mmCIF file of C-alpha atoms in Angstrom:
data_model
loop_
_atom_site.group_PDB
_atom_site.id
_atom_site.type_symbol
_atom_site.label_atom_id
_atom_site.label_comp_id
_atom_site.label_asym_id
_atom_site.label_seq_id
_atom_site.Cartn_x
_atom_site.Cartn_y
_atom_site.Cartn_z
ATOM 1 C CA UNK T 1 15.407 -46.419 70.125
ATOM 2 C CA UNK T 2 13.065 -44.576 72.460
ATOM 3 C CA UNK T 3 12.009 -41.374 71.677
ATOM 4 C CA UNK T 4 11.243 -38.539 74.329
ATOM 5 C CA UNK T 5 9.165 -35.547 73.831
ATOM 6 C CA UNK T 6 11.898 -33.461 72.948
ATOM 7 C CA UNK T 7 12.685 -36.301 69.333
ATOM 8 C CA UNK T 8 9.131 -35.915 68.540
ATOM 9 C CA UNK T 9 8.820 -32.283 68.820
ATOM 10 C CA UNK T 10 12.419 -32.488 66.580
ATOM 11 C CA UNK T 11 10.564 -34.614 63.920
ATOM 12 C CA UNK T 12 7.385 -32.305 64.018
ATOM 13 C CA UNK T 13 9.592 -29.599 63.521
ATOM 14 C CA UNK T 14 11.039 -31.248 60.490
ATOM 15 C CA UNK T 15 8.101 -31.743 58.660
ATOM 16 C CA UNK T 16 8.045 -29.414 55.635
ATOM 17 C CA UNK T 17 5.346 -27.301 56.326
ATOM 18 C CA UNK T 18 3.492 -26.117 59.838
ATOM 19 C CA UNK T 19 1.777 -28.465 61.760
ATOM 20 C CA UNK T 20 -0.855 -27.740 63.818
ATOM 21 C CA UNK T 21 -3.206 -28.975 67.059
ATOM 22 C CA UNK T 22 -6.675 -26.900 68.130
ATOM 23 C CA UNK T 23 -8.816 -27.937 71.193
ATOM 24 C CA UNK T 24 -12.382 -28.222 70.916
ATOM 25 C CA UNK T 25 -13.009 -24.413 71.144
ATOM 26 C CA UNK T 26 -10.302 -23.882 68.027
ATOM 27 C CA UNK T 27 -7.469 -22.226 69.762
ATOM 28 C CA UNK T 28 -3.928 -23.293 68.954
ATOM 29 C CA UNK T 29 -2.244 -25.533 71.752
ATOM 30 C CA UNK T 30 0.926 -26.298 69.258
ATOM 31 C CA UNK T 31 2.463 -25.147 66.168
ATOM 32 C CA UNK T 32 5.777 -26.061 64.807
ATOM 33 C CA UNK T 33 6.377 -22.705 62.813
ATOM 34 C CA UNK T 34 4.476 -19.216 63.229
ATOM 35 C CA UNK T 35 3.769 -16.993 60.291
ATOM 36 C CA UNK T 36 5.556 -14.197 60.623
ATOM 37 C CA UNK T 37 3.084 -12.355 58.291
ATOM 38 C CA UNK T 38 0.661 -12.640 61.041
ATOM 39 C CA UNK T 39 2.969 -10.727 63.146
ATOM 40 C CA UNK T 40 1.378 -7.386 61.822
ATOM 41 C CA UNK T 41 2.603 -5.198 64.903
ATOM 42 C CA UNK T 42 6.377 -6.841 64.971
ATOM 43 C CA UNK T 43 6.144 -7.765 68.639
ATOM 44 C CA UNK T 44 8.808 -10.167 69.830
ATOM 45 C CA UNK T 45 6.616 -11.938 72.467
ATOM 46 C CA UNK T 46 4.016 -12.811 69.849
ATOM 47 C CA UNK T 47 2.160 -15.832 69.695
ATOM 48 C CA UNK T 48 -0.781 -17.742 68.068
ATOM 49 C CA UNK T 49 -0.795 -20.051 71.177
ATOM 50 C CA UNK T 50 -3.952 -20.217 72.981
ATOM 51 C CA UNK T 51 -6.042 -18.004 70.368
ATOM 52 C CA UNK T 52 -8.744 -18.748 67.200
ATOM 53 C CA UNK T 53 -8.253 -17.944 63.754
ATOM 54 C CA UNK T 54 -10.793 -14.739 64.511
ATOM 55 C CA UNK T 55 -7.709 -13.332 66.831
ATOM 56 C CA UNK T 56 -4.812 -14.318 64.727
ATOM 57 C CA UNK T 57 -5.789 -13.560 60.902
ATOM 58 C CA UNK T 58 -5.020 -10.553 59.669
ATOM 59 C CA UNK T 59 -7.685 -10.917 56.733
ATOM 60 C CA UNK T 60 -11.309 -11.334 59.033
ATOM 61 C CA UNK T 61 -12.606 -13.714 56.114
ATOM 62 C CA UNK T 62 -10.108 -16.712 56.183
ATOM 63 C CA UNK T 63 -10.414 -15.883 60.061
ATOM 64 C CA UNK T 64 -14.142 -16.585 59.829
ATOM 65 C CA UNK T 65 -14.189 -19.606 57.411
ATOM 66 C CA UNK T 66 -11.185 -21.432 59.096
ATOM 67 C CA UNK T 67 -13.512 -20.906 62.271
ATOM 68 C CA UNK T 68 -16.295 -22.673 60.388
ATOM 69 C CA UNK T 69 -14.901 -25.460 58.720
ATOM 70 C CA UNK T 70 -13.230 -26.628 62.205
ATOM 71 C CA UNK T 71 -16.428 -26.125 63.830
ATOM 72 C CA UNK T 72 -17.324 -28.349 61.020
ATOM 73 C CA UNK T 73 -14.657 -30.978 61.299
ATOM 74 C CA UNK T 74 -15.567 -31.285 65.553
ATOM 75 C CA UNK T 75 -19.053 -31.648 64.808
ATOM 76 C CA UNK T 76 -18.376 -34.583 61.675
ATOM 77 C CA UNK T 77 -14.972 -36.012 62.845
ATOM 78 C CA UNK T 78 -14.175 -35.571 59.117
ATOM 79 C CA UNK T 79 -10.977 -34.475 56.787
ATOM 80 C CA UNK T 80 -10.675 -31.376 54.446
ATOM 81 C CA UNK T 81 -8.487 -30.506 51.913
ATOM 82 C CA UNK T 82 -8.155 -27.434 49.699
ATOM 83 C CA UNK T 83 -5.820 -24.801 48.478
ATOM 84 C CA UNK T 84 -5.931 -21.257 50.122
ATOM 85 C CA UNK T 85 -5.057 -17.763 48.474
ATOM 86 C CA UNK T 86 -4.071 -15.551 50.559
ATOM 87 C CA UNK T 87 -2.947 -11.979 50.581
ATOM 88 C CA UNK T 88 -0.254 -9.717 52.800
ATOM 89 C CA UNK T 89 0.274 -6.551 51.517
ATOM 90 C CA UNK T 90 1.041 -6.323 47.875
ATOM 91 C CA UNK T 91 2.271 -10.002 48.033
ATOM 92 C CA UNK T 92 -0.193 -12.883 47.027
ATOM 93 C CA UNK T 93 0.422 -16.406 48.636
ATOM 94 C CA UNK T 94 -0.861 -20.133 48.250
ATOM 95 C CA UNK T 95 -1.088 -22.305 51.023
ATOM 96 C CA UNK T 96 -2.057 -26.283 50.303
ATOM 97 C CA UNK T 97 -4.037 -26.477 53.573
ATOM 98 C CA UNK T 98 -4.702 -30.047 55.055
ATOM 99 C CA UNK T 99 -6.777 -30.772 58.367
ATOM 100 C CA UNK T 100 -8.594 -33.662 60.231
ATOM 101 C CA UNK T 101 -10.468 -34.027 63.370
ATOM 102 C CA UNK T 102 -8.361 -35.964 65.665
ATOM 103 C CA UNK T 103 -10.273 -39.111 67.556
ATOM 104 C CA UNK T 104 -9.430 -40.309 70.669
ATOM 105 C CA UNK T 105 -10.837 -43.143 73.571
ATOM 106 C CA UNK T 106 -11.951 -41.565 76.678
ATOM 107 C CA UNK T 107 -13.351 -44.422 78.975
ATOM 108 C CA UNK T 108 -13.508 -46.587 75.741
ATOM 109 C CA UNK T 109 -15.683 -43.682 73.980
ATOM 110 C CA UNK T 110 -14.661 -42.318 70.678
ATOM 111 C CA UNK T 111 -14.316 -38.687 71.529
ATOM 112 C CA UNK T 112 -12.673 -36.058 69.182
ATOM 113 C CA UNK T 113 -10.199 -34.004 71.081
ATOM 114 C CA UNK T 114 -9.391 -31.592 68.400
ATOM 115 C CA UNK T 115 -8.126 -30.590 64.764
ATOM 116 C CA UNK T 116 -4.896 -31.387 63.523
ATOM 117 C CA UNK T 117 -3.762 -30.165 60.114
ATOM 118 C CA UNK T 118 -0.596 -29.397 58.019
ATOM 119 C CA UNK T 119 -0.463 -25.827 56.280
ATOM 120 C CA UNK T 120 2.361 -26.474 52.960
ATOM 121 C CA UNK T 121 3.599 -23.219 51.038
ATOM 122 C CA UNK T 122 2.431 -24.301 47.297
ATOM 123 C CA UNK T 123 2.828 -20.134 46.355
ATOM 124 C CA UNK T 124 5.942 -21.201 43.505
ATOM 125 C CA UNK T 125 5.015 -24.264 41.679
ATOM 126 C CA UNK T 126 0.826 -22.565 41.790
ATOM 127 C CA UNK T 127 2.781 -19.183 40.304
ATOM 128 C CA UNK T 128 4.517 -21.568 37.957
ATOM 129 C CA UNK T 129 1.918 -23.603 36.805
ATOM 130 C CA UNK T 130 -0.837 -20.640 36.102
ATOM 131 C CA UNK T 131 2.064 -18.829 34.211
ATOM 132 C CA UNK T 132 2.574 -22.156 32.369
ATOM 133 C CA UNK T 133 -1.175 -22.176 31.628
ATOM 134 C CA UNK T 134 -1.429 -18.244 30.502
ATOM 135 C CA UNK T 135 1.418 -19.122 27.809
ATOM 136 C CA UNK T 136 -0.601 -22.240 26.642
ATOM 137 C CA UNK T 137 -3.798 -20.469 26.222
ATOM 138 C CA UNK T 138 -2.101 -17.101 25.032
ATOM 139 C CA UNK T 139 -0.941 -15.292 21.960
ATOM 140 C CA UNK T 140 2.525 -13.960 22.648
ATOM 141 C CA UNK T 141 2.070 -10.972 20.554
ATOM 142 C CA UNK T 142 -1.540 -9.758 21.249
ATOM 143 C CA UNK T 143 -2.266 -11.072 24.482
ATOM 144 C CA UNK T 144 -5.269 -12.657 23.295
ATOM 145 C CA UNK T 145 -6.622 -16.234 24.100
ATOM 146 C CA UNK T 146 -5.119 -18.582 21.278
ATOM 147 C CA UNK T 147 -6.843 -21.487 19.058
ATOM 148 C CA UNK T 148 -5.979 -24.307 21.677
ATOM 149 C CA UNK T 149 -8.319 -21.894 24.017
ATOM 150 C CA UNK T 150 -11.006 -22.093 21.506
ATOM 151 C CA UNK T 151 -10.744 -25.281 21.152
ATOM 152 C CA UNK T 152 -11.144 -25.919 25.121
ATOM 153 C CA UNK T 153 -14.133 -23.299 24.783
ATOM 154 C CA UNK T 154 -15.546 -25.646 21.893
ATOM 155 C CA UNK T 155 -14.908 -28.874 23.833
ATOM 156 C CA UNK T 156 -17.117 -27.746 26.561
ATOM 157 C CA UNK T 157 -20.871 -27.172 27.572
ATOM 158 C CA UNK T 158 -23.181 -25.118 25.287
ATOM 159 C CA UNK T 159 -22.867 -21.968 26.741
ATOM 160 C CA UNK T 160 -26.908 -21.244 27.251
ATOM 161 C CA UNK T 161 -26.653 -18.674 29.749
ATOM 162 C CA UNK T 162 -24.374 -16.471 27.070
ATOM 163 C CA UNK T 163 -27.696 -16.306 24.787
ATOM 164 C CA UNK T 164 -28.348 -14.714 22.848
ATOM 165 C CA UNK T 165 -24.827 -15.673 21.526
ATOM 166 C CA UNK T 166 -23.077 -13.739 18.782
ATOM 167 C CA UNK T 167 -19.856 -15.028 16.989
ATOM 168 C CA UNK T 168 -17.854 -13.134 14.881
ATOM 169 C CA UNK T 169 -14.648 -13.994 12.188
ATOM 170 C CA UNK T 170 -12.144 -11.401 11.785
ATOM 171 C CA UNK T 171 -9.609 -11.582 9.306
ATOM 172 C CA UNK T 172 -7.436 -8.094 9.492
ATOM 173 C CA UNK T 173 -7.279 -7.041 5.550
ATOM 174 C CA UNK T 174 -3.390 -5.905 4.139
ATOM 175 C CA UNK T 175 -1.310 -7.946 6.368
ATOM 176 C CA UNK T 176 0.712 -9.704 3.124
ATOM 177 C CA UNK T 177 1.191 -5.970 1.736
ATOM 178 C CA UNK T 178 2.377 -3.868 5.130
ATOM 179 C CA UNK T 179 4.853 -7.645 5.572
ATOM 180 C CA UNK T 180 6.027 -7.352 1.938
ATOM 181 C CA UNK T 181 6.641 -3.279 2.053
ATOM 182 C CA UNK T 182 7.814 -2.500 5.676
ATOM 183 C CA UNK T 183 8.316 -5.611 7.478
ATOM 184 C CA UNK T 184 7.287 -8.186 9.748
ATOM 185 C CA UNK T 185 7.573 -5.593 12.612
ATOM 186 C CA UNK T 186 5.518 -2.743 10.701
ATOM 187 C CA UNK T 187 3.060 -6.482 10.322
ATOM 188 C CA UNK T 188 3.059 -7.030 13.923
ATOM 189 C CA UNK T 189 1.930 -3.447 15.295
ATOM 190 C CA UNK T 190 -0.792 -3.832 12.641
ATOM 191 C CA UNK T 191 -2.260 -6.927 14.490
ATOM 192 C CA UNK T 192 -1.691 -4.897 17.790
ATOM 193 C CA UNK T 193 -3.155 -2.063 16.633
ATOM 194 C CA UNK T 194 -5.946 -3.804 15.434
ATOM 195 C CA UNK T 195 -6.886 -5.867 18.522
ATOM 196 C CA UNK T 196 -6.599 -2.592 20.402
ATOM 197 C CA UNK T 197 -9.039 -1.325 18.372
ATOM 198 C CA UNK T 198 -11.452 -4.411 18.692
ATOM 199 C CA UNK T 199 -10.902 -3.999 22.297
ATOM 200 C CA UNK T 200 -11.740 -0.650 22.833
ATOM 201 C CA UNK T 201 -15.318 -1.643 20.662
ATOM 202 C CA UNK T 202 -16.629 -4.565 22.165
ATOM 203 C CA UNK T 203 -18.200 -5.216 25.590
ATOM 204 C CA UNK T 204 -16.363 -6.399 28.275
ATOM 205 C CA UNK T 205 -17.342 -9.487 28.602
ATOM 206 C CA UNK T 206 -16.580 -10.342 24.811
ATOM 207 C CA UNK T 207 -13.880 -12.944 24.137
ATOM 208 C CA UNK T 208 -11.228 -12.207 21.442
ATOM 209 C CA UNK T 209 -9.263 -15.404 19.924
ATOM 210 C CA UNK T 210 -6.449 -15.458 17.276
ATOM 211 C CA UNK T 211 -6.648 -18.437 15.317
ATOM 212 C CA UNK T 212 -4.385 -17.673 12.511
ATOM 213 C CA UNK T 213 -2.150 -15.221 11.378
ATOM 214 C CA UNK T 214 -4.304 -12.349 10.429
ATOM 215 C CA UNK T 215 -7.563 -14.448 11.464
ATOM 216 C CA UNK T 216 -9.537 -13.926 14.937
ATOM 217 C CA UNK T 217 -13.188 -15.018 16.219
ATOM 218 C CA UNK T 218 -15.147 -12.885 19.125
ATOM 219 C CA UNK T 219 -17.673 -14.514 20.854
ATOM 220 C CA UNK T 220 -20.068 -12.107 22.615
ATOM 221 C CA UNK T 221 -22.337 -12.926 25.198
ATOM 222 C CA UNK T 222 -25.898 -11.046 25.224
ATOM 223 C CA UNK T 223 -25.953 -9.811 21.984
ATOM 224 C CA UNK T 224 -28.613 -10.219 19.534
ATOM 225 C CA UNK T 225 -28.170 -9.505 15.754
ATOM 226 C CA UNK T 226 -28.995 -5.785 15.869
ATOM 227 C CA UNK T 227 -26.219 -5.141 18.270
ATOM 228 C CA UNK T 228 -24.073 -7.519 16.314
ATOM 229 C CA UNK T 229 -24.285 -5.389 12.998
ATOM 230 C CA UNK T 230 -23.725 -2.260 15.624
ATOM 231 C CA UNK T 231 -20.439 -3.563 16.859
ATOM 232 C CA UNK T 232 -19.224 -4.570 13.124
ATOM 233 C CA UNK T 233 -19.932 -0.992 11.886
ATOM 234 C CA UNK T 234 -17.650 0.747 14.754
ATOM 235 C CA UNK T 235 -15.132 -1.845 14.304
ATOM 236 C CA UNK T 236 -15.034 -1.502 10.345
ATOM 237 C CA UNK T 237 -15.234 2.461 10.505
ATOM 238 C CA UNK T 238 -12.328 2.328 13.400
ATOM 239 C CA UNK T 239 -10.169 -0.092 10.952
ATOM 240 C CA UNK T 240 -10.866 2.549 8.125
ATOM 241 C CA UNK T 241 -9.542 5.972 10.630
ATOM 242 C CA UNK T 242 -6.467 4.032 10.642
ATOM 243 C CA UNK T 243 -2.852 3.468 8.616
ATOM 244 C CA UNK T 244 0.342 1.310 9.827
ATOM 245 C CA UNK T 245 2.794 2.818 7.894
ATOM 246 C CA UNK T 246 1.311 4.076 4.863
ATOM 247 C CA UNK T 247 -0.970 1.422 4.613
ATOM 248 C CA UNK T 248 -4.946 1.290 5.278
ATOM 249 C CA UNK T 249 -6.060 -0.565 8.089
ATOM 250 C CA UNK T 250 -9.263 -2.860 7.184
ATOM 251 C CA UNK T 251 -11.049 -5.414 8.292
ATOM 252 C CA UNK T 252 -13.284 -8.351 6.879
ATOM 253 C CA UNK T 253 -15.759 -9.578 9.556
ATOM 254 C CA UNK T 254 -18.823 -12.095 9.332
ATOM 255 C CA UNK T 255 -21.280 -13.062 12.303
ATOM 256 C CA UNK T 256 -23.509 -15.811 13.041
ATOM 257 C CA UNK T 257 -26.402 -14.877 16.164
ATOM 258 C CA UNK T 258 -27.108 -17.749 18.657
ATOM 259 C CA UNK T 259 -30.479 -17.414 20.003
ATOM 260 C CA UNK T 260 -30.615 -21.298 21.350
ATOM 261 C CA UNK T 261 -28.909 -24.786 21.388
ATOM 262 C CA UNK T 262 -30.223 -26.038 17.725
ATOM 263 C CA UNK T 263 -27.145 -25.085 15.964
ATOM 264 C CA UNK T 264 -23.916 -26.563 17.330
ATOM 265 C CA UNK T 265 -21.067 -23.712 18.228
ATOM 266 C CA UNK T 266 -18.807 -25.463 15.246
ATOM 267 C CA UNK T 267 -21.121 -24.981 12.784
ATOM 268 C CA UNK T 268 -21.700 -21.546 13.792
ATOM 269 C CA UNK T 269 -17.926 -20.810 13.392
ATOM 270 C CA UNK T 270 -18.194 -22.302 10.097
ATOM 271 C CA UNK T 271 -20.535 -19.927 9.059
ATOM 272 C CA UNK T 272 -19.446 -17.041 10.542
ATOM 273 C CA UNK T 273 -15.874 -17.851 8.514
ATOM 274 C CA UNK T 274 -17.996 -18.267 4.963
ATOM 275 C CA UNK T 275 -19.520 -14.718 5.949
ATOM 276 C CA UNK T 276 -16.448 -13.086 6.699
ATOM 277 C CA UNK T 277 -14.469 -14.534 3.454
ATOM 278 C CA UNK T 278 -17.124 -13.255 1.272
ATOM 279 C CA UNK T 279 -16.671 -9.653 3.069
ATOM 280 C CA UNK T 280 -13.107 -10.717 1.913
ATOM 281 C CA UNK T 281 -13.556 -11.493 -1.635
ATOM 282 C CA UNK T 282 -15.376 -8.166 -2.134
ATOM 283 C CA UNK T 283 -12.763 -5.939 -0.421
ATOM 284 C CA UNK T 284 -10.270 -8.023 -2.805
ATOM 285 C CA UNK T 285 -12.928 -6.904 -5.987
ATOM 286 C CA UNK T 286 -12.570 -3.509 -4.845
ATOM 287 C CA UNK T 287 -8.891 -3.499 -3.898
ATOM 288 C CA UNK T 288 -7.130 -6.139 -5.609
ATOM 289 C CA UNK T 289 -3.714 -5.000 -4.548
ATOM 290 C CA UNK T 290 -5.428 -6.261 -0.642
ATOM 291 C CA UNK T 291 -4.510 -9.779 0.412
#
């Protein structure tokens, strides 16, 4: 079967995705479907044919770096490949974005002619797969990062550029009693309450893990052991302003300072967790109706 420009422009049409061709100066000679998002002004007789990625784009920055990398790709005769976020409106969108130099002989001379590339709408398997990876790495009921995060966090580098590094166990005091007494609701707004009120203490770029039922660790970048004890005693006195029902909030907490890479981030969980369960033991002494 022979095919005639009008088959191959039906095949091209019929890839899924939009395919491409620039000249050597960038401007699009062919593309088999046009963005309507680029379309800001709604004009029927709009076209990307014959312009750059500086006319067309509506966000100047992908404008300028799709510019550059297919200056790039004429200069190298290479490939690319990457994933591209972009934005319209209120709407995010992910593009798998795909692009090659295209060769061709001219009087037996390898001379590239242009870029060629394939632009593939990836926006509902990315959304799926990042929500997929929030719920592994997430608490459902605080929103905090979970013990399989921590354990990621733990499986990679040292984190040297955090020191000095505190860590801190929590372990929220009369959860058994507010469970027992009011239920596992009344229970669950306690653990809200309480991250809420860890939130509200520590610095931004703190990191707040639940590893257990009533049991957390904070890691906290840039914080030496004086700030350390500073952060414990607003957290402790905030625990102590508060009641879930008519229970006391309170809080056991222990912290172990990083101020380099001679003690490994296990061990300094370890004992963090010996710290905080002998904060424990003595709020048990003095309450012994506290779990």
């Amino acid at each position: 079967m022979d095919m005639n420009a009008e088959d191959l422009r039906a095949i091209i049409n019929a890839i899924p995705g939009n395919v491409f061709f620039k000249d050597t100066e960038c401007r699009y000679l062919y593309a088999s479907h046009l963005c309507s998002m680029l379309n800001t002004a709604g004009r029927p007789d709009f076209t990307i044919i014959g312009k750059t990625d500086l006319e067309v784009q509506v966000q100047k920055e992908l404008g300028e770096q799709y510019d550059r990398e297919d200056q790039e790709l004429l200069r190298s005769g290479g490939e690319l490949e990457y994933v591209s976020r972009m934005q319209f409106g209120s709407d995010i969108y992910y593009y798998k974005i795909q692009k090659r130099a295209v060769h061709s002989s001219i009087d037996g001379k390898d001379t590239i002619i242009g870029v060629v590339g394939v632009v593939t709408d990836i926006t509902q398997e990315t959304v799926l797969r990042q929500r997929l990876e929030y719920l592994s790495s997430t608490d459902a009921l605080t929103g905090l990062k979970n013990r399989a995060s921590l354990m990621l966090w733990l499986s990679g580098p040292f984190p040297a550029a955090s020191l000095p590094l505190t860590i801190i166990s929590a372990d929220f005091d009369n959860l058994k009693i507010l469970n027992d007494s009011y239920g596992h609701d009344a229970g669950d707004n306690y653990l809200k309450t309480g991250t809420k009120l860890m939130q509200d203490i520590l610095p931004e770029e703190s990191l707040i893990y639940r590893t257990g039922g009533d049991e957390f660790l904070v890691t906290v970048p840039h914080c030496d052991e004086d700030k350390s004890r500073g952060l414990m005693k607003q957290i402790e006195e905030a625990f102590r302003a508060c009641t879930v029902e008519t229970v006391p909030m309170s809080v056991s907490l222990g912290a172990v300072t990083l101020t380099d890479a001679g003690k490994s981030l296990s061990d300094a969980i370890k004992e963090s967790d010996a710290r905080m369960y002998e904060q424990k033991r003595a709020h048990h002494a003095a309450a012994p109706r506290g779990c």
